[in-house]
CSV table of C-alpha atoms in Angstrom, one decimal:
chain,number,residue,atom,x,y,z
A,18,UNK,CA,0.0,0.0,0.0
A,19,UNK,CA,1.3,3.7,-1.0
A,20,UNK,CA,2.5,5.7,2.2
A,21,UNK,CA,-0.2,8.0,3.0
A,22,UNK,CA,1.7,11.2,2.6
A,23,UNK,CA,2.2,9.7,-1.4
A,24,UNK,CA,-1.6,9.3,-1.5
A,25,UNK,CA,-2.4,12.3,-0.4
A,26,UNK,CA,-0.3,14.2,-3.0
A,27,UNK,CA,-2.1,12.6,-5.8
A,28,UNK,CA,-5.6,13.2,-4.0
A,29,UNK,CA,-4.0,17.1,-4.2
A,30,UNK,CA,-3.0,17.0,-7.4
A,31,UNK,CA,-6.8,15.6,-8.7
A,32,UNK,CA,-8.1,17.9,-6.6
A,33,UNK,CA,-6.3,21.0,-8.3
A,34,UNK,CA,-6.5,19.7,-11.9
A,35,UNK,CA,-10.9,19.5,-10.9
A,36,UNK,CA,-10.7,23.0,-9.7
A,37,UNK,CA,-8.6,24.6,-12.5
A,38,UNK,CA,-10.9,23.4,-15.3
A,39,UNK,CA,-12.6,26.5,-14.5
A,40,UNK,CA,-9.8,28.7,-15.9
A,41,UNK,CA,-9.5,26.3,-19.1
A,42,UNK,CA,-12.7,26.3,-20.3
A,43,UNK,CA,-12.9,28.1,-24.1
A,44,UNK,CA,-16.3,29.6,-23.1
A,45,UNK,CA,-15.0,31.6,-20.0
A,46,UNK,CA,-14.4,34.8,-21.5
A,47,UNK,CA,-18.0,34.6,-23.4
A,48,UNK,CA,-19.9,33.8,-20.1
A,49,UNK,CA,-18.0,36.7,-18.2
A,50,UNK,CA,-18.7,39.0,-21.0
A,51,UNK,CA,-22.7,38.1,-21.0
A,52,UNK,CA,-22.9,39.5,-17.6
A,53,UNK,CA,-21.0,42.7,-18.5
A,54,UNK,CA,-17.4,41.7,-17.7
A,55,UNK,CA,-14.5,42.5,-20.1
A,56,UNK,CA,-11.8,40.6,-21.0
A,57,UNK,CA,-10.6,36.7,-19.6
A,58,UNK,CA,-8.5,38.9,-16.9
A,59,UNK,CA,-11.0,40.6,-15.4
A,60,UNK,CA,-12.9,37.5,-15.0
A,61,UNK,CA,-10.6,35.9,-13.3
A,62,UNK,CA,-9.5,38.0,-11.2
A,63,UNK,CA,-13.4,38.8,-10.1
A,64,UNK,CA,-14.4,35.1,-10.4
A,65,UNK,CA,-11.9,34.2,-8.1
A,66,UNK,CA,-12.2,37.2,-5.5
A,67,UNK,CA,-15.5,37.2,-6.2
A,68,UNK,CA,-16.7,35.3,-2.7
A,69,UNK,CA,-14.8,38.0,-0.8
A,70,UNK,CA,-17.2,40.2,-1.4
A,71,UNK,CA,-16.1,43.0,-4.4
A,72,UNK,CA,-12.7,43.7,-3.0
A,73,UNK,CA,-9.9,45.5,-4.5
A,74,UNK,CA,-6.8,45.2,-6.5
A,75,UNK,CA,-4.8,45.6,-3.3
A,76,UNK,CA,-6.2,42.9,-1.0
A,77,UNK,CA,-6.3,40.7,-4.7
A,78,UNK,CA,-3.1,41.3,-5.4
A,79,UNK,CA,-2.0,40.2,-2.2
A,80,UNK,CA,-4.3,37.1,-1.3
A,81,UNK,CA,-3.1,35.9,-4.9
A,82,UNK,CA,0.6,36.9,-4.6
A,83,UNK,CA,2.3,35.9,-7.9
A,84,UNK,CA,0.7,38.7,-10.2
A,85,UNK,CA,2.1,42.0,-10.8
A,86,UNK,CA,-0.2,44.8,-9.3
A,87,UNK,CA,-0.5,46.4,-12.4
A,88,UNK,CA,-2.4,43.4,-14.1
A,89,UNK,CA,-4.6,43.3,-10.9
A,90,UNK,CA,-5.6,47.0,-11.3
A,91,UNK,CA,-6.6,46.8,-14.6
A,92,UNK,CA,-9.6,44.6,-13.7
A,93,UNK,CA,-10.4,45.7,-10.2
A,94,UNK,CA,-12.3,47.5,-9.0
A,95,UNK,CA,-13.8,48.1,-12.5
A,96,UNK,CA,-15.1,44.9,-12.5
A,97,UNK,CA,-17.6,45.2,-9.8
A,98,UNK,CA,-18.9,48.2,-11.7
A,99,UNK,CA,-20.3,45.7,-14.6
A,100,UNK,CA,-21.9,42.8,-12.5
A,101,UNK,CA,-22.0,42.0,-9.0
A,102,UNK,CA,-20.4,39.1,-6.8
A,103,UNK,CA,-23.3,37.1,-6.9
A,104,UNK,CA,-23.6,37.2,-10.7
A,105,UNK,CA,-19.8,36.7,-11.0
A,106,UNK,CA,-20.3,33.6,-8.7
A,107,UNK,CA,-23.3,31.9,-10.4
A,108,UNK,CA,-21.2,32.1,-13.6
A,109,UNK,CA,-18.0,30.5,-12.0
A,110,UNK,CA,-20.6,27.9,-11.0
A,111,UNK,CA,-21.7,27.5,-14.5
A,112,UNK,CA,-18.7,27.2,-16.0
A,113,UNK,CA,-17.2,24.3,-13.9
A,114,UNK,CA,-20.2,22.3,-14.7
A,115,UNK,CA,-19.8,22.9,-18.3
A,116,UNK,CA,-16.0,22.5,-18.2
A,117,UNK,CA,-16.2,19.0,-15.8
A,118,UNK,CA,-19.1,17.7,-18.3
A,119,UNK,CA,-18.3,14.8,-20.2
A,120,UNK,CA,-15.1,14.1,-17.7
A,121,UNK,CA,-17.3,12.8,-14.5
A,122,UNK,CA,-18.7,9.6,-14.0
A,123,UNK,CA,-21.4,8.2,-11.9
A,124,UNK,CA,-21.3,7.0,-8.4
A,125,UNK,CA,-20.2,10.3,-7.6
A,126,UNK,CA,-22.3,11.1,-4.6
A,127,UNK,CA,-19.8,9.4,-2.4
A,128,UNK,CA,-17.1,11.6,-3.0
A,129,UNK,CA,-19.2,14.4,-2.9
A,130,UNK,CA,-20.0,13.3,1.0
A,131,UNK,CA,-16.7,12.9,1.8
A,132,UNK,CA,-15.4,15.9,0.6
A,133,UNK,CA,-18.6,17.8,2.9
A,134,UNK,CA,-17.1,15.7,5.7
A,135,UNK,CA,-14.1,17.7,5.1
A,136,UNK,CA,-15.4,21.1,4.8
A,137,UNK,CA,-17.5,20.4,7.7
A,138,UNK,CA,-14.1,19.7,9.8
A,139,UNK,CA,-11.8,22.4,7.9
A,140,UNK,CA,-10.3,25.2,10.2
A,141,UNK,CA,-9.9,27.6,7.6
A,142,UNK,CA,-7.4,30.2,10.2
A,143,UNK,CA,-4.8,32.0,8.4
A,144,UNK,CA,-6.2,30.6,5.1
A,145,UNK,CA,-8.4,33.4,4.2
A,146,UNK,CA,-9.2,32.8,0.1
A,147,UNK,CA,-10.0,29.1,1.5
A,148,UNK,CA,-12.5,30.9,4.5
A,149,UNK,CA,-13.7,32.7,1.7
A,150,UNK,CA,-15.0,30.3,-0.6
A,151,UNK,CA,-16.0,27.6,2.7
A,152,UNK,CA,-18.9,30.4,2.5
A,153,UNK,CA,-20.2,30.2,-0.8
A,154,UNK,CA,-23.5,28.3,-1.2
A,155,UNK,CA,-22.9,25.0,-1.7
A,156,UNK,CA,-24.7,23.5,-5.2
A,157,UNK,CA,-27.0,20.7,-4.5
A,158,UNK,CA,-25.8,18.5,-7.8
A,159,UNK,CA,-23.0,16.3,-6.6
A,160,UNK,CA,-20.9,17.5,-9.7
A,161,UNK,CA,-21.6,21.2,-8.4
A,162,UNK,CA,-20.7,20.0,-4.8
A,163,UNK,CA,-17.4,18.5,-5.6
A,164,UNK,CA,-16.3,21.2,-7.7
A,165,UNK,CA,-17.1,23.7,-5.2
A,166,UNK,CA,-14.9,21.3,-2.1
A,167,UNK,CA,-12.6,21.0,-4.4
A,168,UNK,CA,-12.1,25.0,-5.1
A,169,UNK,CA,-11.9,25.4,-0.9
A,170,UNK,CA,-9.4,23.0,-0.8
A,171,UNK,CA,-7.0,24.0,-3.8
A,172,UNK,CA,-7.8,27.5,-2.2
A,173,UNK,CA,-7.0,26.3,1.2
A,174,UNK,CA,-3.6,24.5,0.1
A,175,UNK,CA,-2.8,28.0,-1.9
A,176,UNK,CA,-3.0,30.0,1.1
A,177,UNK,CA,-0.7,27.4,2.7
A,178,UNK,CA,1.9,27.3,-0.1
A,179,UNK,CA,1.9,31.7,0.1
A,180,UNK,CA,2.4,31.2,3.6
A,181,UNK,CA,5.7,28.8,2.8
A,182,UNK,CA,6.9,31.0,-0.2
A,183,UNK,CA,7.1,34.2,2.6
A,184,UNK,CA,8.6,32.3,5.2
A,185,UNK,CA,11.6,31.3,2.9
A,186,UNK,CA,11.3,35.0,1.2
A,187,UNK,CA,10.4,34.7,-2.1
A,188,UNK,CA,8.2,37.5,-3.4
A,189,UNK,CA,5.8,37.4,-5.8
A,190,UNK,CA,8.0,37.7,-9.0
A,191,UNK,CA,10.8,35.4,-7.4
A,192,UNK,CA,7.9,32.6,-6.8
A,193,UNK,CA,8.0,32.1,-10.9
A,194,UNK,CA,11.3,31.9,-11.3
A,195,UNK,CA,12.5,29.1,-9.0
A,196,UNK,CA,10.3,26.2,-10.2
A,197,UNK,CA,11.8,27.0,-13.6
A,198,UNK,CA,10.9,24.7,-16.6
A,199,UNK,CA,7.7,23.1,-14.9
A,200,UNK,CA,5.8,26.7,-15.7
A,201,UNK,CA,4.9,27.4,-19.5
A,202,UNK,CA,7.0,29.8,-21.4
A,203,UNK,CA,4.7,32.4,-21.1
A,204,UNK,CA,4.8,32.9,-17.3
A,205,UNK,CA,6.4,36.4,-17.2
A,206,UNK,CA,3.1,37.7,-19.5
A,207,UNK,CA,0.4,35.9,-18.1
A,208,UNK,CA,1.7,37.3,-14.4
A,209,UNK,CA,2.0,40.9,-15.8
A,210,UNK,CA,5.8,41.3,-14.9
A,211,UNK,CA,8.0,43.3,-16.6
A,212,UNK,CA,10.8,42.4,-18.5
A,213,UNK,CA,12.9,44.2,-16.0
A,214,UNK,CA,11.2,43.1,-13.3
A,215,UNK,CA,11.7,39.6,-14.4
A,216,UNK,CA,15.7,39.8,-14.7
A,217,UNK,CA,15.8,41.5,-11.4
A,218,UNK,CA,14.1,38.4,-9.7
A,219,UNK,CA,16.4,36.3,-11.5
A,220,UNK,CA,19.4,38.2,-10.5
A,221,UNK,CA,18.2,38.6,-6.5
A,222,UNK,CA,17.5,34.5,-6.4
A,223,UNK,CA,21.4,33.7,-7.9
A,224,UNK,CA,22.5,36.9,-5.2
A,225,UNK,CA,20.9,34.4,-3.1
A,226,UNK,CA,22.8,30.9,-4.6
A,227,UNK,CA,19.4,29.9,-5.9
A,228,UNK,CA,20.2,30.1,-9.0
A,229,UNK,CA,23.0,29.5,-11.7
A,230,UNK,CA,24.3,32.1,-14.2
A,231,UNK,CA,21.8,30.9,-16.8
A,232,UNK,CA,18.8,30.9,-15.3
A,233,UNK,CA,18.7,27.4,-13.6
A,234,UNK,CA,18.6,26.2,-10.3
A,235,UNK,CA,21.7,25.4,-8.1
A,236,UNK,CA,21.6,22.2,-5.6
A,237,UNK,CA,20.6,25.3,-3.0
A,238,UNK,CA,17.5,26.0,-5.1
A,239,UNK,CA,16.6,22.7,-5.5
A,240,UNK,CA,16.5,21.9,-1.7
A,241,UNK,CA,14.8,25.7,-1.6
A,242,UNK,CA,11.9,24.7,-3.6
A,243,UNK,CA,11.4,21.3,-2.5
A,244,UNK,CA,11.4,22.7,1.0
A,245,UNK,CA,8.6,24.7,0.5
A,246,UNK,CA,6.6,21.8,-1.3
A,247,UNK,CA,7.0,20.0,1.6
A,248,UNK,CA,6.1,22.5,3.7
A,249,UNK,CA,2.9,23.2,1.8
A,250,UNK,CA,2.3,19.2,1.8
A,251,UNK,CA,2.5,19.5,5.6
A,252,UNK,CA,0.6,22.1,6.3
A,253,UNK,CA,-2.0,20.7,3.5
A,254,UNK,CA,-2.4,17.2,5.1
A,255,UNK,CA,-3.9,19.0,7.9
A,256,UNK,CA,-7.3,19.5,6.3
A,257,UNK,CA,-7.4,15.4,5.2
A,258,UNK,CA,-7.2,14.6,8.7
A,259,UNK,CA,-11.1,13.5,8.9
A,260,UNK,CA,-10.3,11.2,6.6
A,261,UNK,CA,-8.5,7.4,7.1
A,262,UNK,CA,-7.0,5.1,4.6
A,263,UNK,CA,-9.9,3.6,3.3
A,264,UNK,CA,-11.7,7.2,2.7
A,265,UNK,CA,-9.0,8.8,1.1
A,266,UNK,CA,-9.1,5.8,-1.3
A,267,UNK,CA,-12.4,6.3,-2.2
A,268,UNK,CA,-11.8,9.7,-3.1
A,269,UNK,CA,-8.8,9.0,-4.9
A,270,UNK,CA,-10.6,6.2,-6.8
A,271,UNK,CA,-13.9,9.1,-8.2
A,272,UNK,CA,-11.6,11.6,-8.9
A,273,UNK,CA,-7.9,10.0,-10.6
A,274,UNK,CA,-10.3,9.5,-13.4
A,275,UNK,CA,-11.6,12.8,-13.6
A,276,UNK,CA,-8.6,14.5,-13.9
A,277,UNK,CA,-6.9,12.3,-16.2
A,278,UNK,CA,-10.1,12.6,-18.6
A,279,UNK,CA,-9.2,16.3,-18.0
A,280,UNK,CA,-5.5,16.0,-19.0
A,281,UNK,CA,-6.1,13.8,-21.8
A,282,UNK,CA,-9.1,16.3,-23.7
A,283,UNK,CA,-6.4,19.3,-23.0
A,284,UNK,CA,-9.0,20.6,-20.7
A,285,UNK,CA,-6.3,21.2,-18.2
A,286,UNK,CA,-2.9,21.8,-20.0
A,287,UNK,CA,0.6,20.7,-18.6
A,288,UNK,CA,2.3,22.4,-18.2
A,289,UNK,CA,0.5,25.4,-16.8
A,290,UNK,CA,0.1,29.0,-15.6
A,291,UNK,CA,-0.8,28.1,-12.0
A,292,UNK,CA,2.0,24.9,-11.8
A,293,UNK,CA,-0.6,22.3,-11.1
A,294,UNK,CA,0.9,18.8,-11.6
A,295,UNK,CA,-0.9,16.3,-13.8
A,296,UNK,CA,-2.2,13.7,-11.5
């Protein structure tokens, strides 16, 4: 039998790829436009802020750390003049049905109690985009119901992983550059950074022994960055604690499949924008 710590970074990495359909989906930026909402960026950046209420680009651009402020102001607080939360919300809903359709297969109202189990049992202190969404309606389909645990907990483990990244001080520009190759080329655009601002980051991280002359990391960066994905694997495991062996199988067992139905459509591209592993 795996070791449970093994088990439980696959269950995460399901768990993320579930959530992140969301993002994927090719009718996102029509759905946010139909409710007034301009541009993919600005709803994202609503749609995922949206459950704190209609905050602005500075509490955004801190509770989601790795994008420039710059790329945060240009959607917020704007946004909130086109639709409201609420609206914002039912979309988001929407759209992870639509995206997860076709991936999901029966039997799934296990899984969707298990993951309630967890919510009911999560201390959500410290983790405040997690708290956030633990207070959004929950759907009452068990494909709305697992999309919506899963987006607490991927919310819940981000909040942790933030939490890591500032303890070994590594800001929001530097958090791109360590993991390297396992990012898409892109990165520095879809953040909003600066060429400038990029090459700085780079050159404060090899200041730091992090990394090498051309960009990659040094033995010190690798034990850096592995560091903090244990760290945010510890601190993760935390909210799987309601759950024993046999339960976290049965979770594993409904939703493996769903994400690698995911992966394999290119609902959920690897790599990725956000780093989420395929399961």
């Amino acid at each position: 039998m795996k070791e449970r710590a093994l088990v439980e970074r696959d269950l995460w990495r399901a768990i993320e790829a579930v959530h992140a359909a969301v993002y994927f989906t090719p009718d996102a930026k029509s759905a946010y436009r139909e409710i007034g909402l301009r541009g993919y960026w600005m709803g994202y950046f609503a749609s995922r802020s949206a459950a704190l209420g209609a905050p602005g680009p500075r509490v955004v651009t801190a509770l989601f750390y790795g994008f420039a402020p710059r790329m945060v102001e240009r959607a917020l607080p704007d946004a909130w003049g086109y639709a409201t939360p609420a609206q914002v919300l039912d979309t988001r809903q929407d759209l992870a049905r639509s995206a997860l359709a076709g991936h999901t297969q029966d039997g799934l109202d296990d899984a969707a109690g298990l993951l309630s189990s967890v919510l009911a049992a999560l201390d959500v202190a410290g983790r405040p985009l997690a708290a956030a969404h633990l207070d959004v309606p929950v759907p009452a389909d068990p494909v709305g119901r697992i999309w919506h645990a899963a987006t607490v907990l991927r919310e819940y483990r981000g909040d942790g992983h933030v939490a890591e990244l500032m303890a070994a001080g590594i800001d929001g520009v530097e958090c791109h550059r360590l993991p390297g190759g396992s990012l898409v080329p892109q990165q520095r655009e879809f953040r909003g950074w600066t060429e400038q601002e990029w090459a700085d980051a780079g050159e404060r991280l090899a200041d730091r022994g992090l990394l090498d002359p051309d960009g990659g990391r040094t033995p010190e960066g690798d034990e850096l960055r592995a560091e903090i994905e244990r760290g945010t694997d510890r601190s993760a495991a935390v909210a799987l604690r309601a759950l024993d062996d046999a339960d976290l199988e049965v979770l594993g067992d409904a939703l493996r499949p769903v994400a690698r139905s995911l992966a394999e459509a290119g609902a959920v591209p690897y790599p990725n924008a956000m780093g989420v592993a395929r399961a």
